[in-house]
Amino acid sequence: MSKEKQFVTEITPQAEDFSRWYIDVIKKAELMDYSPVRGCIVFRPEGYEIWEHIKEELDRRFKETGHRNAYFPLFIPESFFQKEKEHVEGFNPELPWVTEAGGEPLEERLAIRPTSETMIGHMYSKWIQSYRDLPVLINQWANVVRWEKRTLPFLRTSEFLWQEGHTAHETETEAREETMRMLGVYRSFVEDYLAIPVISGEKTPSERFAGAVDTYSIEAMMKDGRAVQAGTSHYLGNKFAVAFDIKYLDRENQLQFAHTTSWGVSTRLIGSLIMVHGDDRGLVLPPKVAPTQVIMIPIGPPKSRDAVLARVDELFGQLKQAGVRVRVDDRSDVSPGWKFNEYEMRGVPIRLELGPRDMDNGVCVLVSRVSGEKRVVNQSDLLVEIENMLEQVHREMYDKAASFRTENTFAVDTLDEMKALFEQKRGFVTAGWCGSEACEKQVKEETGATSRNIPFEPSERKAACLCCGDKAEHTVVFARAY
Amino acid sequence: MSKEKQFVTEITPQAEDFSRWYIDVIKKAELMDYSPVRGCIVFRPEGYEIWEHIKEELDRRFKETGHRNAYFPLFIPESFFQKEKEHVEGFNPELPWVTEAGGEPLEERLAIRPTSETMIGHMYSKWIQSYRDLPVLINQWANVVRWEKRTLPFLRTSEFLWQEGHTAHETETEAREETMRMLGVYRSFVEDYLAIPVISGEKTPSERFAGAVDTYSIEAMMKDGRAVQAGTSHYLGNKFAVAFDIKYLDRENQLQFAHTTSWGVSTRLIGSLIMVHGDDRGLVLPPKVAPTQVIMIPIGPPKSRDAVLARVDELFGQLKQAGVRVRVDDRSDVSPGWKFNEYEMRGVPIRLELGPRDMDNGVCVLVSRVSGEKRVVNQSDLLVEIENMLEQVHREMYDKAASFRTENTFAVDTLDEMKALFEQKRGFVTAGWCGSEACEKQVKEETGATSRNIPFEPSERKAACLCCGDKAEHTVVFARAY
């Protein structure tokens, strides 16, 4: 079997087995590796760098909206979890416990943080005394642990990386504004940077964060039609303020509980962008977070090699200088064809080819990973052409994902219709819902789909609940989810 | 007592009690707070932002020298520690253990990483097969935990933040070059960014990292004369490669063990820069890592307030646009004098004052935190003047620290001399050492000072061991250390 042949056959086609395709691709592209600890992965440099680009841009947007970073302890005393009833019920089953340290048993067990509301609530109660101390707008970049029964690299791992914003405000209005502002930051970031269209909306009560008054989410559709919750923002009301005694003297000198929020996105964004954009040849990485945006491949016979390489290096220098993330693959023991496959598999947005004839004509060839379009461009315009093509790749990826979502979103009136649909198709289903937990549960039991959220902008409003036929309070998006 | 008076008296003078001064300052400047978990602190935004600036610049330098970031699991299986004998002996007493997770006892206890040599060694053995896979140049930014008996904020905490570089090479020569290259990166960073002069050198065998063949360090002198190890770089030889089976096929198709290195700096750098530069008025922050580089304070009577504020805002906009980290304190319920004290305490490198008379003259006043120098400058030259003064503040801080170190470094010939010296003075002592652990131990027992390192460039070479009088193999720097 030729190297090229072998290459392609190593990736399971998506249509054959989407889960195997996913694992094949992320292993082969060296984004991750399994670790010896159950459910924990290693983020290899090619995977971690995607997270670095995500982090850098989100951090910029958080700071632009007035937030500062801080760092709180990894360990949370057991007693802290007891203070907010719903919170402990939500997280207790997933906690790992440190019971010994420094050669001695601990007096009080310490949980590894699954999220930091409790620790941060405790600290805020010390820091906040007066309305003058508000708002407190803090974010944390950290590792958290949730001991999951079933794991999937990036999408659901026992340890993962994330950011968690935690803010405290004088009034409900301000806290609610903050909750929506950060949902908006997530939405625009995921669309503008990851080229993933999302549905913003409110979670139903059964899908709320443990301890929240209201939870909002952005939901994305993977290429197998399943949903990923790509980011969440919570209005916590006074719940954590009461539990942790976060009180302040207001402008009338009265003691009040603060209103708090929290919001987060995690390394599951990496899994999402792979499942939204990848194809049977491998990864397709959004240009703004791709570790390599342009791969330069010199071609042609050995006798012209030195001259071609010299020109490639010059162009490389120009692009790098301008801030393009560019690499050259000048290995002579691997064929250009093999390299083409390699970098398609790795999802590099643009391939640049340069051979002796291109040298003579002062041009080079750009190939788009997403559309396969080949464009012959003048070397003198290279930077502008690259910038345009990166922008175009981003747009095409977004449009492709948006079309896919449209094609795989269906409105139904009854549960039977939904069941019949799921026998033939996959995707998102919008339907009316009366608001009762019983109906939501029935949908889940009979279809495996959960309510994703109540979209702010539903494509269509439904009048009756798909289950009981009573008046619909909301139009909900249902889907099987990761 | 006036507010100003109260202010100053809240900080214990350094000469009275240096440790209390340190705690007073870091609490008052809101760099940290104690957490409910023993030995773990909260990095508040003013403290964490110093770490962000450190991280950003070091990360740039690591990438410039060919390294990439990755992320490895927090948990390390107990069996991993057994593989390298010296490593387990060094770290075992300090490990916290997770014994239960997800509601069940674990089959094998998991340690929280104190450092990641073992986990990374395990992964490298999977990734490295051939000389073509080498070198592997990876860095990790992470939290680590060492359950310390005695803790001190930033300098020694149970959980801390750090970076750990881990590299694997074909040859000893390359690995040793890497070890020294990264020590050099640390040295130049700490000098150029934190304005801290350091002594580079090799650790004596008893002070080596657990499992290293050779350990190198940079050592800094605090204002109480004690030393802080500000960064370390280790040549690990084949030790971890043998323990974790990191083997590769060399250019002659023979199986060889790789040569590995590791190197790290941590949030103790924050503690160091405070103890090197601070004074009785509070923090003195190096301009390149100060969260606020310039604090603008409008002055003058209420009737001119609006006009002054408008001009301050304009200048603020210009400086911010140019990338200066600048803030305005326009509170009207606090006097300028109180603000002056406040930002001196917080260590802001430059104070800018602008009043109505300055408005008329088109000038403003810059005041240097380190020297107290006042400079009247034209508003039209403000950016250049600020940039120059920031540069000057950095140089003056460095020079001051270097002079302090010179004044407090003493050469001795005998242990008696050293003991007599420490009865009157504090600081670093250089002395000859025969190379025996017994002599090193005796110095420690009789003076409390440990060998810091064997400097590459000692100020003076000594011929005889300060303890036994035998021929000195090395000239060593001894000091009491944090």
Coordinates of C-alpha atoms in Angstrom, one line a residue, chain A residues 45-46 49-50 53 285-296 316 324-329 343 346-351 369 390, chain B residues 68:
Chain A
P45 CA 1.1 21.1 21.6
E46 CA -1.1 21.0 18.5
E49 CA -2.2 25.9 21.0
I50 CA -5.8 26.0 19.8
H53 CA -5.6 31.2 20.8
L285 CA -9.4 24.4 11.6
P286 CA -10.8 27.9 11.8
P287 CA -8.1 30.2 10.7
K288 CA -8.2 32.5 13.8
V289 CA -7.3 29.6 16.1
A290 CA -5.3 27.3 13.8
P291 CA -1.7 26.8 15.2
T292 CA -0.5 26.9 11.6
Q293 CA -2.5 29.1 9.2
V294 CA -0.4 28.6 6.1
I295 CA 1.8 25.6 5.3
M296 CA 4.4 26.2 2.6
F316 CA 8.1 32.8 4.8
V324 CA 0.8 35.1 9.9
R325 CA 1.3 31.7 11.6
V326 CA 3.2 30.1 8.8
R327 CA 5.4 27.0 8.6
V328 CA 7.6 25.5 5.8
D329 CA 7.8 21.7 5.3
Y343 CA -1.7 19.0 6.2
R346 CA -4.1 18.5 10.2
G347 CA -6.7 21.0 9.0
V348 CA -4.2 23.8 8.0
P349 CA -6.5 26.5 6.4
I350 CA -4.2 27.3 3.4
R351 CA -1.5 25.4 1.6
R369 CA -8.6 23.6 2.9
L390 CA -8.0 33.3 5.5
Chain B
R68 CA 5.7 24.8 22.7

